[in-house]
PDB file of C-alpha atoms in Angstrom:
ATOM      1  CA  UNK A   1      89.409 114.347 121.603  1.00  0.00           C
ATOM      2  CA  UNK A   2      86.376 114.183 123.836  1.00  0.00           C
ATOM      3  CA  UNK A   3      85.200 116.652 126.447  1.00  0.00           C
ATOM      4  CA  UNK A   4      86.238 114.137 129.112  1.00  0.00           C
ATOM      5  CA  UNK A   5      90.035 113.897 129.381  1.00  0.00           C
ATOM      6  CA  UNK A   6      89.734 110.751 131.512  1.00  0.00           C
ATOM      7  CA  UNK A   7      87.772 109.048 128.730  1.00  0.00           C
ATOM      8  CA  UNK A   8      90.581 109.940 126.336  1.00  0.00           C
ATOM      9  CA  UNK A   9      93.115 108.358 128.703  1.00  0.00           C
ATOM     10  CA  UNK A  10      90.936 105.249 128.998  1.00  0.00           C
ATOM     11  CA  UNK A  11      90.683 105.016 125.201  1.00  0.00           C
ATOM     12  CA  UNK A  12      94.452 105.379 124.846  1.00  0.00           C
ATOM     13  CA  UNK A  13      95.138 102.700 127.461  1.00  0.00           C
ATOM     14  CA  UNK A  14      92.562 100.390 125.877  1.00  0.00           C
ATOM     15  CA  UNK A  15      94.112 100.866 122.420  1.00  0.00           C
ATOM     16  CA  UNK A  16      97.593 100.121 123.780  1.00  0.00           C
ATOM     17  CA  UNK A  17      96.310  96.959 125.456  1.00  0.00           C
ATOM     18  CA  UNK A  18      94.622  95.893 122.225  1.00  0.00           C
ATOM     19  CA  UNK A  19      97.803  96.498 120.243  1.00  0.00           C
ATOM     20  CA  UNK A  20      99.812  94.436 122.724  1.00  0.00           C
ATOM     21  CA  UNK A  21      97.307  91.583 122.406  1.00  0.00           C
ATOM     22  CA  UNK A  22      97.491  91.625 118.609  1.00  0.00           C
ATOM     23  CA  UNK A  23     101.294  91.635 118.883  1.00  0.00           C
ATOM     24  CA  UNK A  24     100.998  88.383 120.852  1.00  0.00           C
ATOM     25  CA  UNK A  25      98.895  86.832 118.091  1.00  0.00           C
ATOM     26  CA  UNK A  26     101.421  87.951 115.476  1.00  0.00           C
ATOM     27  CA  UNK A  27     104.303  86.470 117.451  1.00  0.00           C
ATOM     28  CA  UNK A  28     102.487  83.121 117.477  1.00  0.00           C
ATOM     29  CA  UNK A  29     101.867  83.499 113.714  1.00  0.00           C
ATOM     30  CA  UNK A  30     105.617  84.112 113.137  1.00  0.00           C
ATOM     31  CA  UNK A  31     105.755  83.522 109.362  1.00  0.00           C
ATOM     32  CA  UNK A  32     109.529  84.038 109.216  1.00  0.00           C
ATOM     33  CA  UNK A  33     110.149  81.711 112.156  1.00  0.00           C
ATOM     34  CA  UNK A  34     112.348  84.069 114.171  1.00  0.00           C
ATOM     35  CA  UNK A  35     110.508  84.623 117.468  1.00  0.00           C
ATOM     36  CA  UNK A  36     111.934  81.541 119.195  1.00  0.00           C
ATOM     37  CA  UNK A  37     115.480  82.538 118.213  1.00  0.00           C
ATOM     38  CA  UNK A  38     114.977  86.124 119.367  1.00  0.00           C
ATOM     39  CA  UNK A  39     113.750  84.909 122.752  1.00  0.00           C
ATOM     40  CA  UNK A  40     116.620  82.401 123.033  1.00  0.00           C
ATOM     41  CA  UNK A  41     119.094  85.205 122.357  1.00  0.00           C
ATOM     42  CA  UNK A  42     117.479  87.448 124.990  1.00  0.00           C
ATOM     43  CA  UNK A  43     116.215  89.863 122.335  1.00  0.00           C
ATOM     44  CA  UNK A  44     112.757  91.405 122.227  1.00  0.00           C
ATOM     45  CA  UNK A  45     110.372  89.336 120.091  1.00  0.00           C
ATOM     46  CA  UNK A  46     109.209  92.421 118.207  1.00  0.00           C
ATOM     47  CA  UNK A  47     109.643  91.341 114.577  1.00  0.00           C
ATOM     48  CA  UNK A  48     105.961  91.853 113.688  1.00  0.00           C
ATOM     49  CA  UNK A  49     104.974  94.508 116.243  1.00  0.00           C
ATOM     50  CA  UNK A  50     104.651  97.261 113.630  1.00  0.00           C
ATOM     51  CA  UNK A  51     101.746  95.393 112.006  1.00  0.00           C
ATOM     52  CA  UNK A  52      99.622  95.432 115.161  1.00  0.00           C
ATOM     53  CA  UNK A  53      98.430  99.085 115.265  1.00  0.00           C
ATOM     54  CA  UNK A  54      97.161  98.849 111.692  1.00  0.00           C
ATOM     55  CA  UNK A  55      95.332  95.601 112.446  1.00  0.00           C
ATOM     56  CA  UNK A  56      93.699  97.111 115.539  1.00  0.00           C
ATOM     57  CA  UNK A  57      92.655 100.086 113.400  1.00  0.00           C
ATOM     58  CA  UNK A  58      91.177  97.710 110.837  1.00  0.00           C
ATOM     59  CA  UNK A  59      89.156  96.025 113.579  1.00  0.00           C
ATOM     60  CA  UNK A  60      88.002  99.335 115.010  1.00  0.00           C
ATOM     61  CA  UNK A  61      86.753 100.284 111.548  1.00  0.00           C
ATOM     62  CA  UNK A  62      84.759  97.054 111.242  1.00  0.00           C
ATOM     63  CA  UNK A  63      87.105  94.706 109.395  1.00  0.00           C
ATOM     64  CA  UNK A  64      85.757  91.251 108.694  1.00  0.00           C
ATOM     65  CA  UNK A  65      87.503  87.939 109.185  1.00  0.00           C
ATOM     66  CA  UNK A  66      88.129  87.876 105.422  1.00  0.00           C
ATOM     67  CA  UNK A  67      89.698  91.344 105.612  1.00  0.00           C
ATOM     68  CA  UNK A  68      92.101  90.071 108.271  1.00  0.00           C
ATOM     69  CA  UNK A  69      92.970  86.987 106.233  1.00  0.00           C
ATOM     70  CA  UNK A  70      93.675  89.147 103.184  1.00  0.00           C
ATOM     71  CA  UNK A  71      95.823  91.539 105.220  1.00  0.00           C
ATOM     72  CA  UNK A  72      97.884  88.755 106.792  1.00  0.00           C
ATOM     73  CA  UNK A  73      98.303  87.207 103.349  1.00  0.00           C
ATOM     74  CA  UNK A  74      99.560  90.574 102.090  1.00  0.00           C
ATOM     75  CA  UNK A  75     101.947  90.899 105.039  1.00  0.00           C
ATOM     76  CA  UNK A  76     103.327  87.423 104.381  1.00  0.00           C
ATOM     77  CA  UNK A  77     103.576  87.552 100.587  1.00  0.00           C
ATOM     78  CA  UNK A  78     103.870  91.262  99.821  1.00  0.00           C
ATOM     79  CA  UNK A  79     105.585  92.950 102.741  1.00  0.00           C
ATOM     80  CA  UNK A  80     107.720  90.015 103.891  1.00  0.00           C
ATOM     81  CA  UNK A  81     108.081  88.301 100.508  1.00  0.00           C
ATOM     82  CA  UNK A  82     107.305  84.735 101.535  1.00  0.00           C
ATOM     83  CA  UNK A  83     105.258  82.101  99.786  1.00  0.00           C
ATOM     84  CA  UNK A  84     101.539  81.995 100.655  1.00  0.00           C
ATOM     85  CA  UNK A  85     100.362  79.940 103.617  1.00  0.00           C
ATOM     86  CA  UNK A  86      96.612  80.378 103.630  1.00  0.00           C
ATOM     87  CA  UNK A  87      96.007  77.887 106.444  1.00  0.00           C
ATOM     88  CA  UNK A  88      98.383  79.667 108.849  1.00  0.00           C
ATOM     89  CA  UNK A  89      97.086  83.114 107.905  1.00  0.00           C
ATOM     90  CA  UNK A  90      93.475  81.984 108.243  1.00  0.00           C
ATOM     91  CA  UNK A  91      94.115  80.365 111.625  1.00  0.00           C
ATOM     92  CA  UNK A  92      95.635  83.541 113.081  1.00  0.00           C
ATOM     93  CA  UNK A  93      92.993  85.758 111.491  1.00  0.00           C
ATOM     94  CA  UNK A  94      90.339  83.546 113.109  1.00  0.00           C
ATOM     95  CA  UNK A  95      92.040  83.879 116.491  1.00  0.00           C
ATOM     96  CA  UNK A  96      92.353  87.645 116.200  1.00  0.00           C
ATOM     97  CA  UNK A  97      88.787  88.044 114.974  1.00  0.00           C
ATOM     98  CA  UNK A  98      87.382  85.797 117.718  1.00  0.00           C
ATOM     99  CA  UNK A  99      89.307  87.728 120.356  1.00  0.00           C
ATOM    100  CA  UNK A 100      88.052  91.028 118.891  1.00  0.00           C
ATOM    101  CA  UNK A 101      84.452  89.827 119.015  1.00  0.00           C
ATOM    102  CA  UNK A 102      84.884  89.045 122.717  1.00  0.00           C
ATOM    103  CA  UNK A 103      86.688  92.344 123.257  1.00  0.00           C
ATOM    104  CA  UNK A 104      83.819  94.208 121.629  1.00  0.00           C
ATOM    105  CA  UNK A 105      81.191  92.367 123.680  1.00  0.00           C
ATOM    106  CA  UNK A 106      83.101  93.242 126.849  1.00  0.00           C
ATOM    107  CA  UNK A 107      83.063  96.917 125.899  1.00  0.00           C
ATOM    108  CA  UNK A 108      86.713  96.993 124.879  1.00  0.00           C
ATOM    109  CA  UNK A 109      86.188  98.388 121.386  1.00  0.00           C
ATOM    110  CA  UNK A 110      87.210 102.013 120.912  1.00  0.00           C
ATOM    111  CA  UNK A 111      84.809 102.551 118.038  1.00  0.00           C
ATOM    112  CA  UNK A 112      82.851 105.703 118.725  1.00  0.00           C
TER     113      UNK A 112
END
């Protein structure tokens, strides 16, 4: 916690926004293929939302594109139990990493 409570609020809001953005990327990634059905049924498309805070933390700690690819591969094959799909995982990792680079240039990174 910093000496400036408003800075802490800004950091919290920024982190929440970043998590929401990563959730959007993960919904597009959709390795199980359930997001469209959830939306059609009027349910929240939150199947992968729990992965987003960890990914944002990885980025804040300086994760590379390769780190993101490896993590998405783990999520797909280890956590979810699906067959590998390196092209899909790489494509989403590239999108997330490119967005993060822009976010960092715009001053959106919460790295202290």
